[in-house]
PDB file of C-alpha atoms in Angstrom:
ATOM      1  CA  UNK Y  14      41.066 -47.321 -84.609  1.00 42.00           C
ATOM      2  CA  UNK Y  15      44.122 -49.553 -83.779  1.00 41.00           C
ATOM      3  CA  UNK Y  16      43.651 -50.320 -87.206  1.00 46.00           C
ATOM      4  CA  UNK Y  17      43.141 -46.837 -88.412  1.00 40.00           C
ATOM      5  CA  UNK Y  18      46.342 -45.709 -86.716  1.00 39.00           C
ATOM      6  CA  UNK Y  19      48.486 -48.757 -88.143  1.00 42.00           C
ATOM      7  CA  UNK Y  20      47.770 -47.120 -91.473  1.00 42.00           C
ATOM      8  CA  UNK Y  21      49.006 -44.403 -90.964  1.00 41.00           C
ATOM      9  CA  UNK Y  22      52.334 -45.767 -88.898  1.00 44.00           C
ATOM     10  CA  UNK Y  23      52.093 -47.907 -92.498  1.00 44.00           C
ATOM     11  CA  UNK Y  24      55.087 -46.785 -94.802  1.00 40.00           C
ATOM     12  CA  UNK Y  25      55.129 -43.752 -93.026  1.00 39.00           C
ATOM     13  CA  UNK Y  26      58.472 -42.046 -90.915  1.00 34.00           C
ATOM     14  CA  UNK Y  27      57.818 -40.020 -87.609  1.00 33.00           C
ATOM     15  CA  UNK Y  28      58.601 -36.661 -86.639  1.00 31.00           C
ATOM     16  CA  UNK Y  29      57.977 -33.916 -88.859  1.00 33.00           C
ATOM     17  CA  UNK Y  30      57.111 -30.933 -86.870  1.00 32.00           C
ATOM     18  CA  UNK Y  31      54.091 -28.689 -86.917  1.00 32.00           C
ATOM     19  CA  UNK Y  32      51.718 -25.868 -86.226  1.00 31.00           C
ATOM     20  CA  UNK Y  33      48.077 -25.023 -85.198  1.00 32.00           C
ATOM     21  CA  UNK Y  34      45.652 -24.415 -88.342  1.00 31.00           C
ATOM     22  CA  UNK Y  35      42.548 -23.578 -87.180  1.00 35.00           C
ATOM     23  CA  UNK Y  36      42.313 -26.565 -85.121  1.00 34.00           C
ATOM     24  CA  UNK Y  37      43.765 -29.077 -87.003  1.00 36.00           C
ATOM     25  CA  UNK Y  38      47.634 -30.373 -88.037  1.00 41.00           C
ATOM     26  CA  UNK Y  39      49.610 -28.259 -90.878  1.00 42.00           C
ATOM     27  CA  UNK Y  40      53.147 -28.065 -91.519  1.00 42.00           C
ATOM     28  CA  UNK Y  41      53.954 -24.129 -91.725  1.00 40.00           C
ATOM     29  CA  UNK Y  42      56.205 -25.367 -94.834  1.00 60.00           C
ATOM     30  CA  UNK Y  43      56.586 -28.454 -96.720  1.00 83.00           C
ATOM     31  CA  UNK Y  44      59.208 -30.628 -95.063  1.00 84.00           C
ATOM     32  CA  UNK Y  45      61.187 -32.620 -97.871  1.00 90.00           C
ATOM     33  CA  UNK Y  46      60.720 -35.979 -98.537  1.00 94.00           C
ATOM     34  CA  UNK Y  47      63.881 -38.116 -97.999  1.00 96.00           C
ATOM     35  CA  UNK Y  48      63.581 -41.105-100.514  1.00 97.00           C
ATOM     36  CA  UNK Y  49      66.579 -42.483 -98.856  1.00 97.00           C
ATOM     37  CA  UNK Y  50      68.339 -41.897 -96.132  1.00 95.00           C
ATOM     38  CA  UNK Y  51      70.105 -38.664 -98.040  1.00 95.00           C
ATOM     39  CA  UNK Y  52      68.634 -38.032-101.569  1.00 97.00           C
ATOM     40  CA  UNK Y  53      64.974 -35.599-101.198  1.00 96.00           C
ATOM     41  CA  UNK Y  54      62.261 -34.690-102.984  1.00 96.00           C
ATOM     42  CA  UNK Y  55      60.279 -31.638-103.181  1.00 94.00           C
ATOM     43  CA  UNK Y  56      56.379 -32.365-103.633  1.00 96.00           C
ATOM     44  CA  UNK Y  57      55.228 -31.248-107.193  1.00 97.00           C
ATOM     45  CA  UNK Y  58      52.405 -28.870-107.675  1.00 96.00           C
ATOM     46  CA  UNK Y  59      48.616 -30.682-107.839  1.00 97.00           C
ATOM     47  CA  UNK Y  60      48.869 -28.810-111.331  1.00 97.00           C
ATOM     48  CA  UNK Y  61      51.722 -32.208-112.912  1.00 98.00           C
ATOM     49  CA  UNK Y  62      48.994 -34.618-111.805  1.00 98.00           C
ATOM     50  CA  UNK Y  63      48.330 -36.679-115.074  1.00 96.00           C
ATOM     51  CA  UNK Y  64      45.211 -37.490-115.393  1.00 95.00           C
ATOM     52  CA  UNK Y  65      42.348 -35.992-112.718  1.00 96.00           C
ATOM     53  CA  UNK Y  66      40.711 -38.600-109.678  1.00 96.00           C
ATOM     54  CA  UNK Y  67      37.541 -38.322-108.408  1.00 96.00           C
ATOM     55  CA  UNK Y  68      36.391 -41.509-106.722  1.00 95.00           C
ATOM     56  CA  UNK Y  69      36.753 -44.600-104.006  1.00 95.00           C
ATOM     57  CA  UNK Y  70      39.368 -46.671-104.021  1.00 95.00           C
ATOM     58  CA  UNK Y  71      39.719 -49.734-101.640  1.00 95.00           C
ATOM     59  CA  UNK Y  72      42.631 -49.180-100.418  1.00 92.00           C
ATOM     60  CA  UNK Y  73      44.925 -52.054 -99.101  1.00 94.00           C
ATOM     61  CA  UNK Y  74      48.069 -52.071 -97.309  1.00 89.00           C
ATOM     62  CA  UNK Y  75      51.059 -54.282 -96.120  1.00 90.00           C
ATOM     63  CA  UNK Y  76      54.234 -53.130 -93.295  1.00 84.00           C
ATOM     64  CA  UNK Y  77      55.420 -56.160 -92.803  1.00 83.00           C
ATOM     65  CA  UNK Y  78      54.120 -58.760 -91.600  1.00 85.00           C
ATOM     66  CA  UNK Y  79      50.763 -57.140 -90.859  1.00 84.00           C
ATOM     67  CA  UNK Y  80      47.861 -55.797 -93.275  1.00 86.00           C
ATOM     68  CA  UNK Y  81      45.503 -53.161 -93.284  1.00 82.00           C
ATOM     69  CA  UNK Y  82      42.047 -52.307 -95.671  1.00 88.00           C
ATOM     70  CA  UNK Y  83      39.548 -49.386 -95.987  1.00 89.00           C
ATOM     71  CA  UNK Y  84      37.774 -47.933 -98.637  1.00 93.00           C
ATOM     72  CA  UNK Y  85      39.178 -44.746 -99.338  1.00 94.00           C
ATOM     73  CA  UNK Y  86      37.906 -41.308-100.984  1.00 95.00           C
ATOM     74  CA  UNK Y  87      40.391 -39.731-103.163  1.00 97.00           C
ATOM     75  CA  UNK Y  88      41.148 -36.931-105.441  1.00 97.00           C
ATOM     76  CA  UNK Y  89      44.041 -35.128-107.119  1.00 97.00           C
ATOM     77  CA  UNK Y  90      43.036 -32.877-109.920  1.00 97.00           C
ATOM     78  CA  UNK Y  91      45.011 -29.080-110.197  1.00 97.00           C
ATOM     79  CA  UNK Y  92      43.924 -27.767-108.088  1.00 96.00           C
ATOM     80  CA  UNK Y  93      44.491 -30.294-104.857  1.00 96.00           C
ATOM     81  CA  UNK Y  94      45.147 -33.994-103.752  1.00 97.00           C
ATOM     82  CA  UNK Y  95      42.955 -35.493-101.039  1.00 96.00           C
ATOM     83  CA  UNK Y  96      42.513 -38.775 -99.467  1.00 94.00           C
ATOM     84  CA  UNK Y  97      39.683 -39.364 -97.447  1.00 94.00           C
ATOM     85  CA  UNK Y  98      39.159 -42.695 -95.376  1.00 90.00           C
ATOM     86  CA  UNK Y  99      36.148 -44.116 -94.439  1.00 90.00           C
ATOM     87  CA  UNK Y 100      34.757 -46.436 -92.143  1.00 86.00           C
ATOM     88  CA  UNK Y 101      32.064 -49.105 -93.118  1.00 86.00           C
ATOM     89  CA  UNK Y 102      29.835 -46.578 -92.764  1.00 87.00           C
ATOM     90  CA  UNK Y 103      30.696 -44.107 -95.067  1.00 85.00           C
ATOM     91  CA  UNK Y 104      31.821 -41.636 -92.158  1.00 88.00           C
ATOM     92  CA  UNK Y 105      34.644 -40.058 -92.530  1.00 90.00           C
ATOM     93  CA  UNK Y 106      37.945 -41.317 -89.919  1.00 87.00           C
ATOM     94  CA  UNK Y 107      40.926 -39.166 -91.104  1.00 87.00           C
ATOM     95  CA  UNK Y 108      41.219 -36.680 -94.348  1.00 91.00           C
ATOM     96  CA  UNK Y 109      44.637 -35.077 -95.650  1.00 90.00           C
ATOM     97  CA  UNK Y 110      44.429 -32.277 -98.143  1.00 94.00           C
ATOM     98  CA  UNK Y 111      47.710 -31.170-100.217  1.00 96.00           C
ATOM     99  CA  UNK Y 112      47.042 -27.716-102.150  1.00 94.00           C
ATOM    100  CA  UNK Y 113      50.553 -27.203-103.002  1.00 95.00           C
ATOM    101  CA  UNK Y 114      51.228 -24.243-100.038  1.00 90.00           C
ATOM    102  CA  UNK Y 115      50.667 -26.856 -97.031  1.00 91.00           C
ATOM    103  CA  UNK Y 116      49.335 -30.437 -96.178  1.00 89.00           C
ATOM    104  CA  UNK Y 117      46.621 -29.731 -93.564  1.00 82.00           C
ATOM    105  CA  UNK Y 118      44.658 -33.002 -91.235  1.00 75.00           C
ATOM    106  CA  UNK Y 119      41.346 -33.001 -90.315  1.00 72.00           C
ATOM    107  CA  UNK Y 120      41.205 -35.827 -88.126  1.00 62.00           C
ATOM    108  CA  UNK Y 121      42.538 -35.770 -84.385  1.00 56.00           C
ATOM    109  CA  UNK Y 122      43.146 -39.752 -85.057  1.00 54.00           C
ATOM    110  CA  UNK Y 123      46.034 -39.076 -86.592  1.00 55.00           C
ATOM    111  CA  UNK Y 124      49.463 -38.833 -84.569  1.00 60.00           C
ATOM    112  CA  UNK Y 125      50.898 -35.954 -84.383  1.00 65.00           C
ATOM    113  CA  UNK Y 126      54.281 -36.538 -85.616  1.00 67.00           C
ATOM    114  CA  UNK Y 127      53.406 -37.762 -88.466  1.00 66.00           C
ATOM    115  CA  UNK Y 128      55.562 -36.924 -91.782  1.00 80.00           C
ATOM    116  CA  UNK Y 129      51.683 -36.023 -94.061  1.00 86.00           C
ATOM    117  CA  UNK Y 130      54.310 -34.613 -96.652  1.00 91.00           C
ATOM    118  CA  UNK Y 131      55.154 -38.887 -97.201  1.00 90.00           C
ATOM    119  CA  UNK Y 132      51.723 -39.788 -98.154  1.00 90.00           C
ATOM    120  CA  UNK Y 133      51.527 -37.105-100.550  1.00 95.00           C
ATOM    121  CA  UNK Y 134      54.843 -37.599-102.337  1.00 96.00           C
ATOM    122  CA  UNK Y 135      53.669 -41.529-102.524  1.00 95.00           C
ATOM    123  CA  UNK Y 136      50.584 -41.389-104.098  1.00 96.00           C
ATOM    124  CA  UNK Y 137      52.539 -38.240-106.594  1.00 97.00           C
ATOM    125  CA  UNK Y 138      54.900 -41.350-107.380  1.00 98.00           C
ATOM    126  CA  UNK Y 139      51.617 -42.900-108.871  1.00 97.00           C
ATOM    127  CA  UNK Y 140      49.641 -40.012-110.337  1.00 97.00           C
ATOM    128  CA  UNK Y 141      51.644 -38.237-111.472  1.00 98.00           C
ATOM    129  CA  UNK Y 142      53.044 -36.979-114.646  1.00 98.00           C
ATOM    130  CA  UNK Y 143      56.131 -39.248-115.988  1.00 98.00           C
ATOM    131  CA  UNK Y 144      58.545 -35.421-117.063  1.00 97.00           C
ATOM    132  CA  UNK Y 145      57.951 -33.947-113.895  1.00 97.00           C
ATOM    133  CA  UNK Y 146      58.833 -36.996-111.648  1.00 98.00           C
ATOM    134  CA  UNK Y 147      61.629 -38.045-113.630  1.00 98.00           C
ATOM    135  CA  UNK Y 148      63.217 -34.128-113.111  1.00 97.00           C
ATOM    136  CA  UNK Y 149      62.674 -33.684-109.095  1.00 97.00           C
ATOM    137  CA  UNK Y 150      63.980 -37.420-108.692  1.00 98.00           C
ATOM    138  CA  UNK Y 151      66.906 -36.591-110.887  1.00 98.00           C
ATOM    139  CA  UNK Y 152      67.633 -33.221-109.118  1.00 96.00           C
ATOM    140  CA  UNK Y 153      68.257 -36.116-106.424  1.00 95.00           C
ATOM    141  CA  UNK Y 154      70.498 -37.976-107.790  1.00 97.00           C
ATOM    142  CA  UNK Y 155      67.868 -41.119-108.506  1.00 98.00           C
ATOM    143  CA  UNK Y 156      66.318 -42.467-111.501  1.00 98.00           C
ATOM    144  CA  UNK Y 157      62.299 -42.771-112.556  1.00 98.00           C
ATOM    145  CA  UNK Y 158      61.997 -45.410-115.161  1.00 98.00           C
ATOM    146  CA  UNK Y 159      58.903 -45.781-116.700  1.00 98.00           C
ATOM    147  CA  UNK Y 160      57.891 -49.002-119.220  1.00 96.00           C
ATOM    148  CA  UNK Y 161      54.518 -49.691-120.550  1.00 94.00           C
ATOM    149  CA  UNK Y 162      53.543 -53.673-121.330  1.00 90.00           C
ATOM    150  CA  UNK Y 163      50.983 -55.772-122.344  1.00 81.00           C
ATOM    151  CA  UNK Y 164      49.500 -57.626-120.199  1.00 72.00           C
ATOM    152  CA  UNK Y 165      48.205 -61.595-121.304  1.00 70.00           C
ATOM    153  CA  UNK Y 166      44.696 -60.196-121.129  1.00 74.00           C
ATOM    154  CA  UNK Y 167      45.649 -57.005-123.901  1.00 74.00           C
ATOM    155  CA  UNK Y 168      45.035 -54.768-121.132  1.00 82.00           C
ATOM    156  CA  UNK Y 169      48.137 -52.083-120.755  1.00 90.00           C
ATOM    157  CA  UNK Y 170      50.343 -52.227-117.583  1.00 93.00           C
ATOM    158  CA  UNK Y 171      52.621 -49.144-116.572  1.00 96.00           C
ATOM    159  CA  UNK Y 172      55.414 -49.415-114.488  1.00 97.00           C
ATOM    160  CA  UNK Y 173      57.289 -47.352-113.027  1.00 98.00           C
ATOM    161  CA  UNK Y 174      60.076 -47.086-110.669  1.00 98.00           C
ATOM    162  CA  UNK Y 175      62.559 -45.680-108.589  1.00 98.00           C
ATOM    163  CA  UNK Y 176      66.144 -46.218-108.483  1.00 98.00           C
ATOM    164  CA  UNK Y 177      69.225 -45.193-106.385  1.00 98.00           C
ATOM    165  CA  UNK Y 178      72.062 -45.843-108.638  1.00 97.00           C
ATOM    166  CA  UNK Y 179      71.319 -49.558-109.408  1.00 97.00           C
ATOM    167  CA  UNK Y 180      68.817 -50.651-106.747  1.00 98.00           C
ATOM    168  CA  UNK Y 181      64.974 -50.620-107.358  1.00 98.00           C
ATOM    169  CA  UNK Y 182      63.970 -48.950-103.916  1.00 98.00           C
ATOM    170  CA  UNK Y 183      60.609 -48.483-105.023  1.00 98.00           C
ATOM    171  CA  UNK Y 184      57.798 -49.588-107.623  1.00 98.00           C
ATOM    172  CA  UNK Y 185      54.455 -49.109-109.098  1.00 98.00           C
ATOM    173  CA  UNK Y 186      52.283 -50.940-111.541  1.00 97.00           C
ATOM    174  CA  UNK Y 187      49.520 -49.143-112.686  1.00 95.00           C
ATOM    175  CA  UNK Y 188      46.517 -50.901-114.634  1.00 92.00           C
ATOM    176  CA  UNK Y 189      43.037 -50.383-115.493  1.00 90.00           C
ATOM    177  CA  UNK Y 190      41.357 -49.840-111.854  1.00 92.00           C
ATOM    178  CA  UNK Y 191      44.549 -51.062-110.267  1.00 95.00           C
ATOM    179  CA  UNK Y 192      47.550 -49.276-108.793  1.00 97.00           C
ATOM    180  CA  UNK Y 193      49.857 -51.013-106.584  1.00 97.00           C
ATOM    181  CA  UNK Y 194      52.986 -49.410-104.659  1.00 98.00           C
ATOM    182  CA  UNK Y 195      56.056 -51.204-103.388  1.00 98.00           C
ATOM    183  CA  UNK Y 196      58.570 -49.132-101.346  1.00 97.00           C
ATOM    184  CA  UNK Y 197      61.557 -52.032-101.313  1.00 97.00           C
ATOM    185  CA  UNK Y 198      63.916 -49.584 -99.185  1.00 96.00           C
ATOM    186  CA  UNK Y 199      61.117 -49.112 -95.772  1.00 93.00           C
ATOM    187  CA  UNK Y 200      58.905 -52.412 -96.567  1.00 94.00           C
ATOM    188  CA  UNK Y 201      55.741 -51.174 -96.790  1.00 94.00           C
ATOM    189  CA  UNK Y 202      53.023 -51.554-100.088  1.00 96.00           C
ATOM    190  CA  UNK Y 203      49.749 -49.721-101.062  1.00 93.00           C
ATOM    191  CA  UNK Y 204      47.515 -51.315-103.323  1.00 97.00           C
ATOM    192  CA  UNK Y 205      44.414 -48.969-104.879  1.00 96.00           C
ATOM    193  CA  UNK Y 206      41.964 -50.951-106.931  1.00 96.00           C
ATOM    194  CA  UNK Y 207      38.774 -48.490-108.593  1.00 91.00           C
ATOM    195  CA  UNK Y 208      38.200 -46.192-110.693  1.00 84.00           C
ATOM    196  CA  UNK Y 209      41.656 -44.575-112.553  1.00 77.00           C
TER     197      UNK Y 209
END
């Protein structure tokens, strides 16, 4: 239980307004995500996913000097984006769903004040189309810079960075089977390993 609550707190800012929706917590109107203290990001439509994903991933999170890991079922396609946290026995410990209109929590374990849009935004920064992200972030005065390089083993590594002026505030590295996301501004990091 403590590990799950840490995972949710890790990298997520709290205090969102929410309303009840069929027994779960859901945002009645999607809140903007504050990428910095001033610059906001409106979540992209699910149709902007770069490549559909439907697989269990091994998730590691680090927030300051604390860490957590678990398996997560990640589904990202043109209709929805969902994350299901699984325990060691494969049972669901919590679930988050985004379908363009709502972000819904299907678990009593999530803190009610969680800004779920921040989780969705992090996943979108990793998995959504570069052109759509560049436009959305540019509208907020931020730069989304992407480069692709070959690693020493001959596999390509895509790097995605979000800049506020000259300062890099988030850094993403994508290679075959692995994504690493580091938020320098909020001091947290995620790693997903699995099928991409």
